[in-house]
Amino acid sequence: MNATQEAGPGTRGSWFGGGKNGWFGDRFDPDRRLGLRLTLASGAVILVLIPFTLLLVLVETSFGPLNRLDEGAANTLHTYAVAHPAWVSFLRLWTDVFGPGTWRVLIGLAAAWLVYRRAPRLAAWAVTTITVGGLLGLGLKVLVARARPHLPNPVDLAPGSSFPSGHAVNVTLGVGVLILLLLPVLSHRQRVVAWIVGAVIVVGVAYTRVALGVHWVSDVVAGVVFGIAVVAATTAAFETWRREMGRRPSEPHREGVEPEAKKDISPKGSAHGHGH
C-alpha cells in the first residue's frame, strides 16, 4: 500500500491534508464549506475593524480634516439645539429610552427566557456579547481619554471620556443581539423590517449624542463600528461551534445565530423548550 492509500480517503490527492478535491476545492465542496465560511467570517470582522482602527489613529494624531468635521458638525447641531428646546427634549428622551441600561435589561430578560426555554448556549452568547463589548468599549474610552466637546450654553452634559461613544457601542450591541436572537422566528418580511427598525434606532442614538453636544461625530461612528465588530466576532465564534457539532452551515444575518433553536425560543413551543 503506498503513502497515498495509507493516508486514507480524507487526504488522498490533497493539498496540505485537504480532501479529494484539494484544499482549495474542498472550500467549495457543498459538504465541506466550513473553512470558507469561517475564513469569510473572520475576514468580515477584520474589515469592520479597519475603519475603527483608522478612526482611532486619526483621533490620536489629531488629524486636521477629521477635527474640522467633528467641530463643524458639533457647532451646527448645537446652534440648532439651543434655538429649539422642544427638539432637545425629544433628543434626550430618545437617548435615554435607548440608552445602555435599556439594552442590558432587555438582554438580561432575553437570556433568562432562553435559559427557561432550554437554550442556554444562546443565552450565554447574548450575555457574553453585550458584556464583553461594553467592557471593551469602556476600556477604550479610558485608554484614549479623548475630551468631550466644550460648547457654549451646553444643552446636556455627560461624564467620562468621549471616544468611542458608550451609547453608540451599547445600542449597536443590543440591537444586533436581539435581532439575531429573533430572526429564527420571523418571516422574511419581518426580518427586513427588524433590520430597518434596528438601523433607525442605532442611527438615532448616534445622532442624539452629537446633537446634544456630548460626543463628536467620530466618537459615535467608532462606537457603531466597534459594536458591529464585536457582534460579528461572537457570532462567527458561535458559528464555529455549530459547525464543530456537525450542524448545517447557516447565514446568521438571515437565520439568526442558532436557527435550530426556533422551537425552543418560539412562544408557541413547548412549555420548557426542547433542548438540542
Coordinates of N, CA, C and O in Angstrom, one line a residue, residues 69-199:
L69 N -14.2 68.3 10.7 CA -15.5 67.7 10.5 C -16.3 67.6 11.8 O -17.5 67.9 11.9
D70 N -15.6 67.1 12.9 CA -16.2 67.0 14.2 C -16.7 68.3 14.7 O -17.8 68.5 15.2
E71 N -15.8 69.3 14.6 CA -16.1 70.6 15.2 C -17.3 71.3 14.4 O -18.2 71.9 15.0
G72 N -17.2 71.2 13.1 CA -18.3 71.8 12.3 C -19.6 71.2 12.6 O -20.6 71.9 12.7
A73 N -19.7 69.8 12.6 CA -21.0 69.2 12.9 C -21.5 69.5 14.3 O -22.7 69.8 14.5
A74 N -20.5 69.5 15.3 CA -20.9 69.9 16.7 C -21.5 71.3 16.8 O -22.5 71.5 17.4
N75 N -20.8 72.2 16.2 CA -21.3 73.6 16.2 C -22.6 73.8 15.5 O -23.5 74.5 16.0
T76 N -22.8 73.2 14.4 CA -24.0 73.3 13.6 C -25.2 72.7 14.4 O -26.3 73.4 14.5
L77 N -25.1 71.5 14.9 CA -26.2 70.9 15.6 C -26.4 71.6 16.9 O -27.6 71.6 17.4
H78 N -25.4 72.1 17.5 CA -25.6 72.8 18.8 C -26.3 74.1 18.6 O -27.2 74.4 19.5
T79 N -26.0 74.8 17.6 CA -26.7 76.0 17.3 C -28.2 75.8 17.2 O -29.1 76.5 17.7
Y80 N -28.6 74.7 16.4 CA -30.0 74.4 16.2 C -30.6 74.0 17.5 O -31.8 74.3 17.8
A81 N -29.9 73.2 18.3 CA -30.5 72.7 19.6 C -30.8 73.8 20.6 O -31.8 73.8 21.2
V82 N -29.8 74.7 20.7 CA -30.0 75.9 21.6 C -31.3 76.7 21.2 O -32.0 77.1 22.1
A83 N -31.6 76.7 19.9 CA -32.7 77.5 19.5 C -34.0 76.7 19.5 O -35.1 77.3 19.3
H84 N -34.0 75.4 19.8 CA -35.2 74.6 19.8 C -35.2 73.7 21.0 O -34.9 72.5 20.9
P85 N -35.7 74.2 22.1 CA -35.8 73.4 23.4 C -36.6 72.1 23.2 O -36.3 71.1 23.8
A86 N -37.7 72.2 22.5 CA -38.6 71.0 22.3 C -37.8 69.9 21.6 O -37.9 68.7 21.9
W87 N -37.0 70.3 20.7 CA -36.1 69.3 20.0 C -35.1 68.6 20.9 O -34.9 67.4 20.9
V88 N -34.6 69.4 21.8 CA -33.6 68.9 22.8 C -34.3 67.9 23.7 O -33.8 66.9 24.0
S89 N -35.6 68.2 24.1 CA -36.3 67.3 24.9 C -36.6 66.0 24.2 O -36.4 64.9 24.9
F90 N -36.9 66.0 22.9 CA -37.0 64.8 22.2 C -35.7 64.0 22.1 O -35.7 62.8 22.3
L91 N -34.6 64.7 21.9 CA -33.3 64.0 21.8 C -33.0 63.3 23.1 O -32.5 62.2 23.1
R92 N -33.3 64.0 24.2 CA -33.0 63.4 25.5 C -33.8 62.2 25.7 O -33.3 61.2 26.3
L93 N -35.1 62.3 25.3 CA -36.0 61.1 25.5 C -35.5 59.9 24.7 O -35.4 58.8 25.2
W94 N -35.1 60.2 23.5 CA -34.6 59.1 22.6 C -33.3 58.5 23.2 O -33.2 57.2 23.2
T95 N -32.4 59.3 23.6 CA -31.1 58.8 24.0 C -31.3 58.1 25.4 O -30.5 57.1 25.7
D96 N -32.3 58.5 26.2 CA -32.5 57.8 27.5 C -33.2 56.5 27.3 O -32.9 55.5 27.9
V97 N -34.3 56.5 26.4 CA -35.0 55.3 26.2 C -34.2 54.2 25.6 O -34.3 53.0 26.0
F98 N -33.3 54.5 24.7 CA -32.4 53.6 24.0 C -31.0 53.6 24.5 O -30.0 53.3 23.8
G99 N -30.8 54.0 25.8 CA -29.5 54.1 26.4 C -29.0 52.7 26.8 O -29.7 51.7 26.7
P100 N -27.7 52.7 27.3 CA -27.1 51.4 27.6 C -27.9 50.5 28.6 O -28.0 49.3 28.5
G101 N -28.5 51.2 29.6 CA -29.2 50.4 30.6 C -30.4 49.7 30.0 O -30.7 48.5 30.5
T102 N -31.1 50.2 29.1 CA -32.2 49.6 28.4 C -31.7 48.2 27.8 O -32.4 47.2 27.9
W103 N -30.6 48.3 27.1 CA -30.2 47.1 26.4 C -29.7 46.0 27.3 O -29.8 44.8 27.1
R104 N -29.1 46.4 28.4 CA -28.6 45.5 29.4 C -29.8 44.7 30.0 O -29.8 43.5 30.3
V105 N -30.9 45.5 30.3 CA -32.1 44.9 30.9 C -32.7 43.9 29.9 O -33.1 42.8 30.2
L106 N -32.9 44.4 28.7 CA -33.5 43.6 27.6 C -32.7 42.3 27.4 O -33.3 41.2 27.2
I107 N -31.4 42.4 27.3 CA -30.6 41.2 27.0 C -30.7 40.3 28.2 O -30.7 39.0 28.1
G108 N -30.7 40.9 29.4 CA -30.8 40.0 30.6 C -32.1 39.3 30.7 O -32.1 38.1 31.0
L109 N -33.2 39.9 30.3 CA -34.5 39.3 30.3 C -34.6 38.2 29.2 O -35.1 37.1 29.4
A110 N -34.0 38.5 28.0 CA -33.9 37.6 26.9 C -33.1 36.3 27.3 O -33.5 35.2 27.0
A111 N -32.0 36.6 28.0 CA -31.2 35.4 28.5 C -31.9 34.6 29.5 O -31.9 33.3 29.4
A112 N -32.7 35.2 30.4 CA -33.4 34.4 31.3 C -34.5 33.6 30.6 O -34.7 32.4 31.0
W113 N -35.1 34.2 29.6 CA -36.1 33.4 28.8 C -35.5 32.3 28.1 O -36.1 31.2 28.1
L114 N -34.3 32.5 27.5 CA -33.6 31.4 26.8 C -33.2 30.3 27.7 O -33.3 29.1 27.3
V115 N -32.8 30.6 28.9 CA -32.4 29.6 29.9 C -33.7 28.8 30.2 O -33.7 27.5 30.3
Y116 N -34.8 29.5 30.5 CA -36.0 28.8 30.8 C -36.5 27.9 29.6 O -37.0 26.8 29.9
R117 N -36.2 28.3 28.4 CA -36.6 27.5 27.2 C -35.6 26.5 26.9 O -35.7 25.9 25.8
R118 N -34.6 26.3 27.7 CA -33.5 25.3 27.5 C -32.7 25.6 26.2 O -32.4 24.8 25.4
A119 N -32.4 26.9 26.1 CA -31.4 27.3 25.1 C -30.3 28.1 25.7 O -30.1 29.3 25.4
P120 N -29.6 27.4 26.6 CA -28.5 28.1 27.4 C -27.4 28.6 26.6 O -26.7 29.6 27.0
R121 N -27.1 28.0 25.5 CA -26.0 28.5 24.6 C -26.3 29.8 24.0 O -25.4 30.7 24.0
L122 N -27.5 30.0 23.6 CA -27.9 31.3 23.1 C -27.9 32.4 24.2 O -27.4 33.5 23.9
A123 N -28.3 32.0 25.4 CA -28.3 32.9 26.5 C -26.8 33.3 26.8 O -26.6 34.5 27.0
A124 N -25.9 32.4 26.8 CA -24.5 32.7 27.1 C -23.9 33.6 26.0 O -23.2 34.5 26.3
W125 N -24.3 33.3 24.7 CA -23.8 34.1 23.6 C -24.3 35.6 23.8 O -23.5 36.5 23.6
A126 N -25.6 35.8 24.1 CA -26.2 37.1 24.2 C -25.5 37.9 25.3 O -25.1 39.0 25.2
V127 N -25.4 37.3 26.5 CA -24.8 37.9 27.7 C -23.4 38.2 27.4 O -22.9 39.3 27.8
T128 N -22.6 37.3 26.9 CA -21.2 37.5 26.6 C -21.0 38.6 25.6 O -20.1 39.5 25.9
T129 N -21.8 38.7 24.6 CA -21.6 39.7 23.6 C -21.8 41.1 24.1 O -20.9 42.0 23.9
I130 N -22.9 41.3 24.9 CA -23.1 42.7 25.3 C -22.2 43.0 26.5 O -21.8 44.2 26.7
T131 N -21.8 42.0 27.3 CA -21.0 42.3 28.5 C -19.5 42.6 28.0 O -18.9 43.6 28.4
V132 N -19.0 41.7 27.2 CA -17.6 41.9 26.7 C -17.5 43.1 25.9 O -16.6 43.9 26.0
G133 N -18.5 43.3 25.0 CA -18.5 44.5 24.1 C -18.5 45.8 24.9 O -17.8 46.7 24.7
G134 N -19.4 45.8 25.9 CA -19.5 47.0 26.8 C -18.2 47.3 27.5 O -17.8 48.4 27.6
L135 N -17.6 46.2 28.1 CA -16.4 46.4 28.9 C -15.2 46.8 28.0 O -14.4 47.7 28.4
L136 N -15.1 46.3 26.8 CA -14.1 46.7 25.9 C -14.2 48.1 25.5 O -13.3 48.9 25.4
G137 N -15.5 48.5 25.2 CA -15.7 49.9 24.8 C -15.3 50.9 25.9 O -14.7 51.9 25.7
L138 N -15.7 50.5 27.2 CA -15.3 51.3 28.3 C -13.8 51.4 28.5 O -13.3 52.4 28.8
G139 N -13.1 50.2 28.3 CA -11.7 50.2 28.4 C -11.0 51.2 27.4 O -10.1 51.9 27.7
L140 N -11.6 51.2 26.1 CA -11.1 52.0 25.1 C -11.3 53.5 25.5 O -10.4 54.3 25.2
K141 N -12.4 53.8 26.1 CA -12.6 55.2 26.5 C -11.6 55.7 27.5 O -11.0 56.8 27.4
V142 N -11.2 54.8 28.4 CA -10.2 55.1 29.4 C -8.8 55.3 28.8 O -8.1 56.2 29.1
L143 N -8.5 54.4 27.9 CA -7.2 54.4 27.2 C -7.0 55.6 26.3 O -6.0 56.3 26.3
V144 N -8.0 55.9 25.5 CA -7.9 57.0 24.6 C -8.0 58.3 25.3 O -7.4 59.3 25.0
A145 N -8.9 58.4 26.3 CA -9.1 59.6 27.1 C -9.3 60.9 26.3 O -8.7 61.9 26.6
R146 N -10.2 60.8 25.3 CA -10.5 62.0 24.5 C -11.5 62.9 25.2 O -12.4 62.4 25.8
A147 N -11.2 64.2 25.1 CA -12.1 65.1 25.8 C -13.4 65.3 25.0 O -13.5 65.2 23.8
R148 N -14.5 65.5 25.7 CA -15.8 65.7 25.1 C -15.9 67.1 24.6 O -15.0 68.0 25.0
P149 N -16.8 67.4 23.7 CA -17.0 68.8 23.2 C -17.2 69.8 24.3 O -17.9 69.4 25.3
H150 N -16.7 70.9 24.2 CA -16.9 72.0 25.1 C -17.6 73.1 24.4 O -17.0 73.9 23.6
L151 N -18.9 73.3 24.5 CA -19.7 74.2 23.8 C -20.4 75.3 24.6 O -20.7 75.0 25.8
P152 N -20.6 76.5 24.1 CA -21.2 77.5 24.9 C -22.7 77.1 25.2 O -23.3 76.6 24.3
N153 N -23.2 77.4 26.3 CA -24.6 77.1 26.7 C -24.9 75.7 26.4 O -25.8 75.4 25.6
P154 N -24.2 74.7 27.0 CA -24.5 73.3 26.7 C -25.9 72.9 27.0 O -26.5 73.4 28.0
V155 N -26.5 72.1 26.2 CA -27.9 71.6 26.4 C -27.9 70.3 27.1 O -29.0 69.9 27.6
D156 N -26.8 69.7 27.3 CA -26.7 68.4 28.0 C -25.2 68.2 28.4 O -24.3 68.8 27.9
L157 N -25.1 67.3 29.4 CA -23.7 67.0 29.9 C -23.6 65.5 30.1 O -24.6 64.8 30.3
A158 N -22.4 65.0 30.0 CA -22.1 63.6 30.2 C -20.7 63.4 30.8 O -19.8 64.2 30.5
P159 N -20.6 62.5 31.8 CA -19.3 62.3 32.4 C -18.4 61.4 31.6 O -18.8 60.8 30.6
G160 N -17.1 61.4 32.0 CA -16.2 60.5 31.4 C -15.6 61.0 30.0 O -15.8 62.1 29.6
S161 N -14.8 60.1 29.4 CA -14.2 60.4 28.1 C -15.1 60.2 27.0 O -16.3 59.8 27.1
S162 N -14.6 60.5 25.8 CA -15.5 60.7 24.6 C -15.5 59.6 23.6 O -16.5 59.2 23.0
F163 N -14.3 58.9 23.4 CA -14.1 58.0 22.3 C -13.8 56.6 22.8 O -12.9 56.4 23.6
P164 N -14.6 55.6 22.3 CA -15.8 55.7 21.5 C -17.1 56.0 22.3 O -17.0 55.9 23.5
S165 N -18.1 56.4 21.7 CA -19.4 56.7 22.4 C -19.9 55.4 23.0 O -20.2 54.4 22.3
G166 N -20.1 55.4 24.3 CA -20.7 54.2 25.0 C -22.1 53.9 24.6 O -22.5 52.8 24.5
H167 N -22.9 55.0 24.4 CA -24.3 54.8 23.9 C -24.3 54.1 22.5 O -25.1 53.2 22.3
A168 N -23.4 54.6 21.7 CA -23.4 54.0 20.3 C -22.9 52.6 20.3 O -23.5 51.7 19.6
V169 N -21.9 52.3 21.2 CA -21.5 50.9 21.3 C -22.6 50.0 21.8 O -22.9 48.9 21.2
N170 N -23.3 50.4 22.9 CA -24.3 49.5 23.5 C -25.5 49.4 22.7 O -26.2 48.3 22.7
V171 N -26.0 50.5 22.0 CA -27.2 50.3 21.2 C -26.9 49.4 20.0 O -27.8 48.6 19.6
T172 N -25.7 49.4 19.5 CA -25.4 48.5 18.4 C -25.3 47.1 18.9 O -25.8 46.2 18.2
L173 N -24.7 46.9 20.0 CA -24.6 45.5 20.6 C -26.0 45.0 20.9 O -26.4 43.9 20.6
G174 N -26.8 45.9 21.6 CA -28.2 45.4 22.0 C -29.1 45.1 20.8 O -29.7 44.1 20.8
V175 N -29.1 46.0 19.8 CA -29.9 45.8 18.6 C -29.5 44.6 17.9 O -30.3 43.7 17.5
G176 N -28.2 44.4 17.7 CA -27.6 43.3 17.0 C -28.0 42.0 17.6 O -28.4 41.0 17.0
V177 N -27.8 41.9 18.9 CA -28.0 40.7 19.7 C -29.5 40.3 19.6 O -29.9 39.2 19.3
L178 N -30.4 41.3 19.9 CA -31.8 41.0 19.9 C -32.3 40.5 18.6 O -33.1 39.6 18.4
I179 N -31.9 41.2 17.5 CA -32.4 40.8 16.2 C -31.9 39.4 15.8 O -32.6 38.6 15.3
L180 N -30.6 39.1 16.1 CA -30.1 37.8 15.8 C -30.8 36.7 16.6 O -30.9 35.6 16.1
L181 N -31.2 37.0 17.8 CA -32.0 36.1 18.6 C -33.4 35.8 18.0 O -33.9 34.7 18.0
L182 N -34.0 36.9 17.5 CA -35.4 36.8 17.0 C -35.5 36.3 15.5 O -36.6 35.8 15.2
L183 N -34.4 36.4 14.8 CA -34.6 36.0 13.3 C -35.1 34.6 13.1 O -35.9 34.5 12.1
P184 N -34.8 33.6 13.8 CA -35.4 32.3 13.5 C -36.9 32.2 13.6 O -37.5 31.4 12.9
V185 N -37.5 33.1 14.3 CA -39.0 33.0 14.4 C -39.7 34.1 13.6 O -40.9 34.3 13.7
L186 N -38.9 34.8 12.8 CA -39.5 35.9 12.0 C -39.6 35.4 10.5 O -38.8 34.6 10.0
S187 N -40.6 36.0 9.8 CA -40.8 35.7 8.4 C -39.7 36.6 7.6 O -39.1 37.4 8.2
H188 N -39.6 36.3 6.3 CA -38.6 37.1 5.6 C -38.9 38.6 5.7 O -38.0 39.4 5.9
R189 N -40.2 39.0 5.5 CA -40.6 40.4 5.6 C -40.3 41.0 6.9 O -39.8 42.1 7.1
Q190 N -40.6 40.2 8.0 CA -40.4 40.7 9.3 C -38.9 40.8 9.6 O -38.5 41.7 10.4
R191 N -38.1 40.0 9.0 CA -36.6 40.1 9.2 C -36.1 41.4 8.6 O -35.3 42.1 9.2
V192 N -36.6 41.8 7.4 CA -36.2 43.0 6.8 C -36.6 44.2 7.6 O -35.9 45.1 7.8
V193 N -37.9 44.2 8.1 CA -38.4 45.2 9.0 C -37.5 45.4 10.2 O -37.2 46.5 10.7
A194 N -37.2 44.2 10.8 CA -36.4 44.2 12.0 C -35.1 44.9 11.8 O -34.6 45.7 12.7
W195 N -34.4 44.6 10.7 CA -33.1 45.2 10.5 C -33.2 46.7 10.2 O -32.4 47.5 10.6
I196 N -34.3 47.1 9.5 CA -34.5 48.5 9.2 C -34.8 49.3 10.5 O -34.2 50.4 10.8
V197 N -35.7 48.7 11.3 CA -36.0 49.4 12.6 C -34.8 49.5 13.5 O -34.5 50.5 14.1
G198 N -34.0 48.4 13.5 CA -32.8 48.4 14.3 C -31.8 49.5 13.8 O -31.2 50.2 14.7
A199 N -31.7 49.6 12.5 CA -30.7 50.6 12.0 C -31.2 52.0 12.4 O -30.4 52.9 12.7

